[in-house]
Amino acid sequence: MSSVNTENGKIAEYKLFLVEDDGVIAGEMKRHLEKWGYEVVCVKDFRNVMAEFAACNPQLVLLDIGLPFYNGYYWCAQIRQVSQVPIIFVSSAGENMNIVMAVNMGGDDFLVKPFEPEVLSAKVQAMLRRTYAFRGQTSVMECGGLLLNMTDASLQANGQKVDLTRNEFRILQLLFENSGEIVSREAIMKRLWDNDCFVDDNTLTVNMTRLRKKLEAAGAGMLLHTKKGIGYMIGEGR
């Protein structure tokens, strides 16, 4: 797992994604966890949590329930469509029904406010230890609202999970890596050849046609652009 530098100069092995709309509480949690060497990314746009989640690509999520626009249960369900990253709910709504709901929606633990900072760091440490002692980190790529899950080779578009063939996934992975830029047909075919799968020009055309139809069916066809005679691009039109 790669390390990152935190604001206090320590090397962080884990990145945490904090979804908390109370600025004071978020700041206190961030400062405390950074003392333990974690990198903590706080949500800025509560309308667009999933895009920030994908950009962060965290190893753990700390999620409040009472949030602007959509509550924590909603965002937990959205995250669970693309990732199995551990989620700890952090909320003052600590009644049994809320705890049961959090677990049913895919949460892994629940921390009731108010709490001592040491309890927070202890829960985070325990969750990370349990999770990553047995499996690697989750990786999700984002472009134009599309979420490409590297762990199960699937795509989420407009809340729909789009199943991909092996070639379709590899094509999208390359396009995501170069989002907003044209990727030549030759580069795509080379990526597929590098994975021991022979693809000629006609086969690539068939793959791209099928991929476009899947995106169109999910209402995201406008994000895949064909540059005739050159190649393809994923992202907003220009």
XYZ file of C-alpha atoms in Angstrom, residues 6-178:
173
model
C 0.165 14.358 5.751
C 0.065 18.031 6.652
C 2.082 17.407 9.809
C 4.866 15.751 7.846
C 4.191 12.175 8.961
C 3.920 9.345 6.493
C 0.372 8.004 6.284
C -0.277 4.440 5.195
C -4.038 4.919 5.223
C -6.319 7.574 3.787
C -9.624 8.280 5.555
C -12.676 9.890 3.959
C -14.674 12.008 6.425
C -18.305 12.856 5.636
C -19.276 15.276 8.411
C -21.155 18.552 7.824
C -20.342 20.133 11.203
C -17.135 22.030 10.475
C -16.021 22.160 14.099
C -16.467 18.418 14.655
C -14.875 17.583 11.286
C -11.879 19.756 12.114
C -11.383 18.155 15.515
C -11.651 14.643 14.088
C -9.243 15.467 11.264
C -6.634 16.982 13.587
C -6.785 14.082 16.029
C -6.535 11.384 13.366
C -3.683 13.162 11.598
C -1.740 13.018 14.881
C -1.930 9.250 14.491
C -0.423 9.492 11.008
C -3.563 9.147 8.890
C -4.382 11.318 5.916
C -7.926 12.653 6.357
C -9.935 14.055 3.438
C -13.107 15.949 4.366
C -16.062 16.197 1.995
C -16.532 19.644 0.499
C -19.594 19.203 -1.744
C -22.389 17.285 -0.022
C -24.288 17.039 -3.303
C -21.414 15.176 -4.925
C -20.091 12.834 -2.264
C -19.501 9.906 -4.626
C -17.241 11.864 -6.964
C -15.138 13.008 -4.009
C -15.103 9.449 -2.635
C -13.758 8.130 -5.955
C -11.153 10.891 -6.179
C -10.029 10.173 -2.607
C -9.948 6.370 -2.997
C -9.835 5.897 0.797
C -9.139 2.847 2.923
C -11.881 3.792 5.421
C -14.968 6.051 5.503
C -16.263 7.945 8.549
C -19.891 8.800 7.819
C -22.401 10.963 9.677
C -26.129 10.213 9.342
C -27.646 13.702 9.387
C -26.227 15.410 6.300
C -27.413 18.085 3.829
C -29.371 16.913 0.765
C -29.031 13.115 1.377
C -28.466 11.312 4.665
C -25.644 8.974 5.558
C -27.719 5.858 4.873
C -28.129 6.989 1.255
C -24.411 7.577 0.756
C -23.561 4.282 2.437
C -25.789 2.465 -0.049
C -24.168 4.354 -2.939
C -20.670 3.480 -1.760
C -21.638 -0.164 -1.314
C -22.617 -0.356 -4.989
C -18.998 0.219 -5.993
C -16.813 -0.599 -2.990
C -16.422 -2.782 0.097
C -14.296 -0.171 1.883
C -14.995 -0.258 5.661
C -17.530 2.356 6.819
C -17.868 3.602 10.386
C -21.008 5.615 11.092
C -20.417 8.543 13.453
C -23.652 10.063 14.724
C -25.468 11.496 17.735
C -28.472 9.400 16.656
C -27.356 6.394 18.665
C -30.693 4.678 19.199
C -30.772 0.952 18.516
C -32.925 1.435 15.413
C -30.342 3.760 13.848
C -27.525 1.361 14.636
C -29.466 -1.549 13.102
C -30.261 0.556 10.024
C -26.609 1.528 9.632
C -25.494 -2.095 9.732
C -28.252 -3.193 7.344
C -27.220 -0.511 4.851
C -23.658 -1.822 4.820
C -21.960 -0.061 7.723
C -19.253 -1.925 9.629
C -19.294 -0.070 12.952
C -21.082 2.756 14.790
C -19.627 5.479 17.008
C -22.063 7.558 19.065
C -21.448 11.297 19.559
C -20.167 12.739 21.750
C -17.082 10.563 22.071
C -13.530 10.844 23.330
C -10.935 11.299 20.553
C -9.077 8.231 21.811
C -12.178 6.099 21.215
C -12.345 7.349 17.620
C -8.718 6.498 16.866
C -9.053 3.116 18.583
C -12.066 2.182 16.442
C -10.295 3.345 13.274
C -7.166 1.363 14.124
C -9.142 -1.782 14.912
C -11.200 -1.542 11.720
C -8.158 -0.990 9.510
C -6.298 -3.841 11.183
C -9.212 -6.256 10.730
C -9.834 -5.218 7.134
C -6.399 -4.959 5.600
C -4.774 -7.861 7.388
C -6.830 -10.080 5.071
C -7.470 -8.144 1.858
C -6.058 -5.286 -0.137
C -7.427 -1.796 -0.593
C -10.334 -0.949 -2.842
C -9.658 1.095 -5.948
C -12.287 3.145 -7.743
C -11.728 5.530 -10.657
C -14.120 8.389 -11.458
C -14.802 10.380 -14.620
C -17.834 12.526 -15.390
C -19.846 10.819 -12.663
C -18.933 7.330 -13.902
C -17.323 5.074 -11.290
C -15.057 2.253 -12.453
C -14.512 -0.403 -9.768
C -11.106 -2.015 -10.147
C -11.919 -4.873 -7.772
C -14.829 -6.446 -9.642
C -14.380 -4.892 -13.111
C -17.766 -3.177 -13.032
C -19.011 0.307 -13.790
C -21.605 2.456 -12.042
C -23.466 5.004 -14.149
C -26.380 7.073 -12.857
C -26.874 4.693 -9.950
C -26.902 1.633 -12.213
C -24.291 -1.122 -12.084
C -23.046 -1.939 -15.578
C -21.427 -5.352 -16.015
C -18.414 -5.327 -18.321
C -16.567 -7.966 -20.287
C -12.840 -8.284 -19.669
C -11.999 -6.297 -22.805
C -14.575 -3.594 -22.070
C -13.125 -3.135 -18.598
C -9.565 -2.861 -19.909
C -10.647 -0.353 -22.542
C -12.432 1.796 -19.966
C -9.496 1.563 -17.574
C -7.200 3.022 -20.237
C -9.709 5.738 -21.148
C -10.187 6.648 -17.463
C -6.417 6.859 -16.999
C -6.390 9.407 -19.815
